[in-house]
Amino acid sequence: MRPADLQRYKKRLLEKQREVSSAKPDAQARVPGAGGGEGDLIDQANLDAEAELQIRVHQTDGRLLRAIEEALARVRHGTYGACDVCKQPISKARLEAVPWTRHCRECKEREHPAA
Ligand SMILES: [Zn+2]
């Protein structure tokens, strides 16, 4: 991989990392608090669903953040851009779309055929 390409992916990873990290306090602030008295059951159910959704978003962010950190570690170690499974270079188009990916498209599809 050309150093200029590597720098570009690294920059995108850092930008995404900042974006995901900074999104966290906002998401936390939107989680509805407990209480609210004798609210009707439907409202309470909606609040619960919303809280659950926020938790799911958090888990996704955490996974994404970890994937980004791992990708940045691979940049440092000089192994960035190679598929974890088949060790072949991951296509440029795929790295452009998902710079934190660990798998080439073929291996990803083999792992999750339905996805
Ligand atoms: Zn592969």
mmCIF file with all atom_site columns, C-alpha atoms and ligand atoms in Angstrom:
data_model
loop_
_atom_site.group_PDB
_atom_site.id
_atom_site.type_symbol
_atom_site.label_atom_id
_atom_site.label_alt_id
_atom_site.label_comp_id
_atom_site.label_asym_id
_atom_site.label_entity_id
_atom_site.label_seq_id
_atom_site.pdbx_PDB_ins_code
_atom_site.Cartn_x
_atom_site.Cartn_y
_atom_site.Cartn_z
_atom_site.occupancy
_atom_site.B_iso_or_equiv
_atom_site.pdbx_formal_charge
_atom_site.auth_seq_id
_atom_site.auth_comp_id
_atom_site.auth_asym_id
_atom_site.auth_atom_id
_atom_site.pdbx_PDB_model_num
ATOM   1   C  CA . MET A 1 1   ? 0.000   0.000   0.000  1.00 0.00 ? 1   MET A CA 1
ATOM   2   C  CA . ARG A 1 2   ? 1.290   3.455   -0.828 1.00 0.00 ? 2   ARG A CA 1
ATOM   3   C  CA . PRO A 1 3   ? 2.212   5.603   2.207  1.00 0.00 ? 3   PRO A CA 1
ATOM   4   C  CA . ALA A 1 4   ? -0.112  8.347   0.945  1.00 0.00 ? 4   ALA A CA 1
ATOM   5   C  CA . ASP A 1 5   ? -3.056  5.906   0.940  1.00 0.00 ? 5   ASP A CA 1
ATOM   6   C  CA . LEU A 1 6   ? -2.155  4.662   4.388  1.00 0.00 ? 6   LEU A CA 1
ATOM   7   C  CA . GLN A 1 7   ? -2.064  8.221   5.704  1.00 0.00 ? 7   GLN A CA 1
ATOM   8   C  CA . ARG A 1 8   ? -5.464  8.892   4.190  1.00 0.00 ? 8   ARG A CA 1
ATOM   9   C  CA . TYR A 1 9   ? -7.056  5.838   5.820  1.00 0.00 ? 9   TYR A CA 1
ATOM   10  C  CA . LYS A 1 10  ? -5.389  6.689   9.116  1.00 0.00 ? 10  LYS A CA 1
ATOM   11  C  CA . LYS A 1 11  ? -6.832  10.195  8.952  1.00 0.00 ? 11  LYS A CA 1
ATOM   12  C  CA . ARG A 1 12  ? -10.305 8.814   8.259  1.00 0.00 ? 12  ARG A CA 1
ATOM   13  C  CA . LEU A 1 13  ? -9.978  6.380   11.157 1.00 0.00 ? 13  LEU A CA 1
ATOM   14  C  CA . LEU A 1 14  ? -8.986  9.193   13.514 1.00 0.00 ? 14  LEU A CA 1
ATOM   15  C  CA . GLU A 1 15  ? -11.859 11.343  12.298 1.00 0.00 ? 15  GLU A CA 1
ATOM   16  C  CA . LYS A 1 16  ? -14.345 8.522   12.796 1.00 0.00 ? 16  LYS A CA 1
ATOM   17  C  CA . GLN A 1 17  ? -12.879 7.735   16.193 1.00 0.00 ? 17  GLN A CA 1
ATOM   18  C  CA . ARG A 1 18  ? -13.414 11.347  17.256 1.00 0.00 ? 18  ARG A CA 1
ATOM   19  C  CA . GLU A 1 19  ? -16.933 11.330  15.842 1.00 0.00 ? 19  GLU A CA 1
ATOM   20  C  CA . VAL A 1 20  ? -17.925 8.141   17.688 1.00 0.00 ? 20  VAL A CA 1
ATOM   21  C  CA . SER A 1 21  ? -16.258 9.201   20.946 1.00 0.00 ? 21  SER A CA 1
ATOM   22  C  CA . SER A 1 22  ? -17.820 12.631  20.962 1.00 0.00 ? 22  SER A CA 1
ATOM   23  C  CA . ALA A 1 23  ? -21.272 11.249  20.182 1.00 0.00 ? 23  ALA A CA 1
ATOM   24  C  CA . LYS A 1 24  ? -21.358 9.396   23.491 1.00 0.00 ? 24  LYS A CA 1
ATOM   25  C  CA . PRO A 1 25  ? -22.172 12.161  26.010 1.00 0.00 ? 25  PRO A CA 1
ATOM   26  C  CA . ASP A 1 26  ? -25.072 13.322  23.832 1.00 0.00 ? 26  ASP A CA 1
ATOM   27  C  CA . ALA A 1 27  ? -26.546 9.849   23.591 1.00 0.00 ? 27  ALA A CA 1
ATOM   28  C  CA . GLN A 1 28  ? -26.239 9.430   27.333 1.00 0.00 ? 28  GLN A CA 1
ATOM   29  C  CA . ALA A 1 29  ? -28.056 12.717  27.953 1.00 0.00 ? 29  ALA A CA 1
ATOM   30  C  CA . ARG A 1 30  ? -30.979 11.497  25.857 1.00 0.00 ? 30  ARG A CA 1
ATOM   31  C  CA . VAL A 1 31  ? -31.517 8.312   27.857 1.00 0.00 ? 31  VAL A CA 1
ATOM   32  C  CA . PRO A 1 32  ? -34.732 8.961   29.773 1.00 0.00 ? 32  PRO A CA 1
ATOM   33  C  CA . GLY A 1 33  ? -34.381 8.883   33.521 1.00 0.00 ? 33  GLY A CA 1
ATOM   34  C  CA . ALA A 1 34  ? -36.377 6.693   35.872 1.00 0.00 ? 34  ALA A CA 1
ATOM   35  C  CA . GLY A 1 35  ? -39.485 7.932   37.610 1.00 0.00 ? 35  GLY A CA 1
ATOM   36  C  CA . GLY A 1 36  ? -42.103 10.287  36.241 1.00 0.00 ? 36  GLY A CA 1
ATOM   37  C  CA . GLY A 1 37  ? -44.853 9.226   38.642 1.00 0.00 ? 37  GLY A CA 1
ATOM   38  C  CA . GLU A 1 38  ? -47.996 7.419   37.593 1.00 0.00 ? 38  GLU A CA 1
ATOM   39  C  CA . GLY A 1 39  ? -47.531 7.805   33.844 1.00 0.00 ? 39  GLY A CA 1
ATOM   40  C  CA . ASP A 1 40  ? -49.721 5.616   31.669 1.00 0.00 ? 40  ASP A CA 1
ATOM   41  C  CA . LEU A 1 41  ? -48.364 2.229   30.720 1.00 0.00 ? 41  LEU A CA 1
ATOM   42  C  CA . ILE A 1 42  ? -48.012 2.886   27.017 1.00 0.00 ? 42  ILE A CA 1
ATOM   43  C  CA . ASP A 1 43  ? -45.817 5.924   27.608 1.00 0.00 ? 43  ASP A CA 1
ATOM   44  C  CA . GLN A 1 44  ? -43.704 3.952   30.011 1.00 0.00 ? 44  GLN A CA 1
ATOM   45  C  CA . ALA A 1 45  ? -43.297 1.174   27.462 1.00 0.00 ? 45  ALA A CA 1
ATOM   46  C  CA . ASN A 1 46  ? -42.188 3.669   24.854 1.00 0.00 ? 46  ASN A CA 1
ATOM   47  C  CA . LEU A 1 47  ? -39.644 5.140   27.222 1.00 0.00 ? 47  LEU A CA 1
ATOM   48  C  CA . ASP A 1 48  ? -38.304 1.689   27.956 1.00 0.00 ? 48  ASP A CA 1
ATOM   49  C  CA . ALA A 1 49  ? -38.012 0.911   24.256 1.00 0.00 ? 49  ALA A CA 1
ATOM   50  C  CA . GLU A 1 50  ? -36.186 4.181   23.723 1.00 0.00 ? 50  GLU A CA 1
ATOM   51  C  CA . ALA A 1 51  ? -33.789 3.485   26.567 1.00 0.00 ? 51  ALA A CA 1
ATOM   52  C  CA . GLU A 1 52  ? -33.124 0.057   25.143 1.00 0.00 ? 52  GLU A CA 1
ATOM   53  C  CA . LEU A 1 53  ? -32.461 1.528   21.732 1.00 0.00 ? 53  LEU A CA 1
ATOM   54  C  CA . GLN A 1 54  ? -29.950 3.936   23.260 1.00 0.00 ? 54  GLN A CA 1
ATOM   55  C  CA . ILE A 1 55  ? -28.188 1.040   24.952 1.00 0.00 ? 55  ILE A CA 1
ATOM   56  C  CA . ARG A 1 56  ? -28.009 -0.833  21.661 1.00 0.00 ? 56  ARG A CA 1
ATOM   57  C  CA . VAL A 1 57  ? -26.580 2.267   19.970 1.00 0.00 ? 57  VAL A CA 1
ATOM   58  C  CA . HIS A 1 58  ? -23.982 2.423   22.730 1.00 0.00 ? 58  HIS A CA 1
ATOM   59  C  CA . GLN A 1 59  ? -22.977 -1.178  22.233 1.00 0.00 ? 59  GLN A CA 1
ATOM   60  C  CA . THR A 1 60  ? -22.625 -0.589  18.508 1.00 0.00 ? 60  THR A CA 1
ATOM   61  C  CA . ASP A 1 61  ? -20.516 2.498   19.143 1.00 0.00 ? 61  ASP A CA 1
ATOM   62  C  CA . GLY A 1 62  ? -18.326 0.519   21.524 1.00 0.00 ? 62  GLY A CA 1
ATOM   63  C  CA . ARG A 1 63  ? -17.764 -2.201  18.949 1.00 0.00 ? 63  ARG A CA 1
ATOM   64  C  CA . LEU A 1 64  ? -17.051 0.347   16.243 1.00 0.00 ? 64  LEU A CA 1
ATOM   65  C  CA . LEU A 1 65  ? -14.656 2.207   18.495 1.00 0.00 ? 65  LEU A CA 1
ATOM   66  C  CA . ARG A 1 66  ? -12.789 -1.002  19.255 1.00 0.00 ? 66  ARG A CA 1
ATOM   67  C  CA . ALA A 1 67  ? -12.606 -1.873  15.550 1.00 0.00 ? 67  ALA A CA 1
ATOM   68  C  CA . ILE A 1 68  ? -11.210 1.598   14.832 1.00 0.00 ? 68  ILE A CA 1
ATOM   69  C  CA . GLU A 1 69  ? -8.615  1.262   17.602 1.00 0.00 ? 69  GLU A CA 1
ATOM   70  C  CA . GLU A 1 70  ? -7.558  -2.134  16.253 1.00 0.00 ? 70  GLU A CA 1
ATOM   71  C  CA . ALA A 1 71  ? -7.260  -0.695  12.756 1.00 0.00 ? 71  ALA A CA 1
ATOM   72  C  CA . LEU A 1 72  ? -5.069  2.143   14.056 1.00 0.00 ? 72  LEU A CA 1
ATOM   73  C  CA . ALA A 1 73  ? -2.884  -0.433  15.820 1.00 0.00 ? 73  ALA A CA 1
ATOM   74  C  CA . ARG A 1 74  ? -2.504  -2.268  12.498 1.00 0.00 ? 74  ARG A CA 1
ATOM   75  C  CA . VAL A 1 75  ? -1.494  1.035   10.875 1.00 0.00 ? 75  VAL A CA 1
ATOM   76  C  CA . ARG A 1 76  ? 1.251   1.369   13.522 1.00 0.00 ? 76  ARG A CA 1
ATOM   77  C  CA . HIS A 1 77  ? 2.381   -2.217  13.017 1.00 0.00 ? 77  HIS A CA 1
ATOM   78  C  CA . GLY A 1 78  ? 2.401   -1.936  9.250  1.00 0.00 ? 78  GLY A CA 1
ATOM   79  C  CA . THR A 1 79  ? -0.200  -4.677  8.780  1.00 0.00 ? 79  THR A CA 1
ATOM   80  C  CA . TYR A 1 80  ? -3.099  -2.410  7.867  1.00 0.00 ? 80  TYR A CA 1
ATOM   81  C  CA . GLY A 1 81  ? -5.054  -3.287  4.729  1.00 0.00 ? 81  GLY A CA 1
ATOM   82  C  CA . ALA A 1 82  ? -4.489  -7.055  4.786  1.00 0.00 ? 82  ALA A CA 1
ATOM   83  C  CA . CYS A 1 83  ? -7.369  -9.446  5.413  1.00 0.00 ? 83  CYS A CA 1
ATOM   84  C  CA . ASP A 1 84  ? -7.245  -11.161 8.800  1.00 0.00 ? 84  ASP A CA 1
ATOM   85  C  CA . VAL A 1 85  ? -8.390  -14.460 7.338  1.00 0.00 ? 85  VAL A CA 1
ATOM   86  C  CA . CYS A 1 86  ? -6.783  -14.919 3.914  1.00 0.00 ? 86  CYS A CA 1
ATOM   87  C  CA . LYS A 1 87  ? -3.970  -12.323 4.356  1.00 0.00 ? 87  LYS A CA 1
ATOM   88  C  CA . GLN A 1 88  ? -4.738  -10.895 0.922  1.00 0.00 ? 88  GLN A CA 1
ATOM   89  C  CA . PRO A 1 89  ? -4.875  -7.131  0.497  1.00 0.00 ? 89  PRO A CA 1
ATOM   90  C  CA . ILE A 1 90  ? -8.340  -5.704  1.092  1.00 0.00 ? 90  ILE A CA 1
ATOM   91  C  CA . SER A 1 91  ? -9.651  -3.833  -1.924 1.00 0.00 ? 91  SER A CA 1
ATOM   92  C  CA . LYS A 1 92  ? -9.270  -0.075  -1.992 1.00 0.00 ? 92  LYS A CA 1
ATOM   93  C  CA . ALA A 1 93  ? -12.985 0.399   -2.542 1.00 0.00 ? 93  ALA A CA 1
ATOM   94  C  CA . ARG A 1 94  ? -13.745 -1.567  0.605  1.00 0.00 ? 94  ARG A CA 1
ATOM   95  C  CA . LEU A 1 95  ? -11.190 0.320   2.690  1.00 0.00 ? 95  LEU A CA 1
ATOM   96  C  CA . GLU A 1 96  ? -12.632 3.585   1.405  1.00 0.00 ? 96  GLU A CA 1
ATOM   97  C  CA . ALA A 1 97  ? -16.109 2.525   2.518  1.00 0.00 ? 97  ALA A CA 1
ATOM   98  C  CA . VAL A 1 98  ? -15.154 0.791   5.784  1.00 0.00 ? 98  VAL A CA 1
ATOM   99  C  CA . PRO A 1 99  ? -11.600 1.797   6.752  1.00 0.00 ? 99  PRO A CA 1
ATOM   100 C  CA . TRP A 1 100 ? -11.755 -0.156  10.018 1.00 0.00 ? 100 TRP A CA 1
ATOM   101 C  CA . THR A 1 101 ? -12.630 -3.493  8.394  1.00 0.00 ? 101 THR A CA 1
ATOM   102 C  CA . ARG A 1 102 ? -10.489 -6.548  9.164  1.00 0.00 ? 102 ARG A CA 1
ATOM   103 C  CA . HIS A 1 103 ? -11.772 -8.755  6.369  1.00 0.00 ? 103 HIS A CA 1
ATOM   104 C  CA . CYS A 1 104 ? -11.819 -8.633  2.616  1.00 0.00 ? 104 CYS A CA 1
ATOM   105 C  CA . ARG A 1 105 ? -15.250 -8.848  1.042  1.00 0.00 ? 105 ARG A CA 1
ATOM   106 C  CA . GLU A 1 106 ? -14.921 -12.531 0.135  1.00 0.00 ? 106 GLU A CA 1
ATOM   107 C  CA . CYS A 1 107 ? -14.088 -13.581 3.696  1.00 0.00 ? 107 CYS A CA 1
ATOM   108 C  CA . LYS A 1 108 ? -16.743 -11.299 5.148  1.00 0.00 ? 108 LYS A CA 1
ATOM   109 C  CA . GLU A 1 109 ? -19.365 -12.862 2.900  1.00 0.00 ? 109 GLU A CA 1
ATOM   110 C  CA . ARG A 1 110 ? -18.209 -16.354 3.755  1.00 0.00 ? 110 ARG A CA 1
ATOM   111 C  CA . GLU A 1 111 ? -18.500 -15.524 7.455  1.00 0.00 ? 111 GLU A CA 1
ATOM   112 C  CA . HIS A 1 112 ? -21.933 -13.869 7.215  1.00 0.00 ? 112 HIS A CA 1
ATOM   113 C  CA . PRO A 1 113 ? -23.553 -15.146 4.015  1.00 0.00 ? 113 PRO A CA 1
ATOM   114 C  CA . ALA A 1 114 ? -26.848 -13.401 4.747  1.00 0.00 ? 114 ALA A CA 1
ATOM   115 C  CA . ALA A 1 115 ? -25.382 -10.019 5.612  1.00 0.00 ? 115 ALA A CA 1
HETATM 116 ZN ZN . ZN  B 2 .   ? -9.965  -12.497 3.091  1.00 0.00 ? 1   ZN  B ZN 1
#
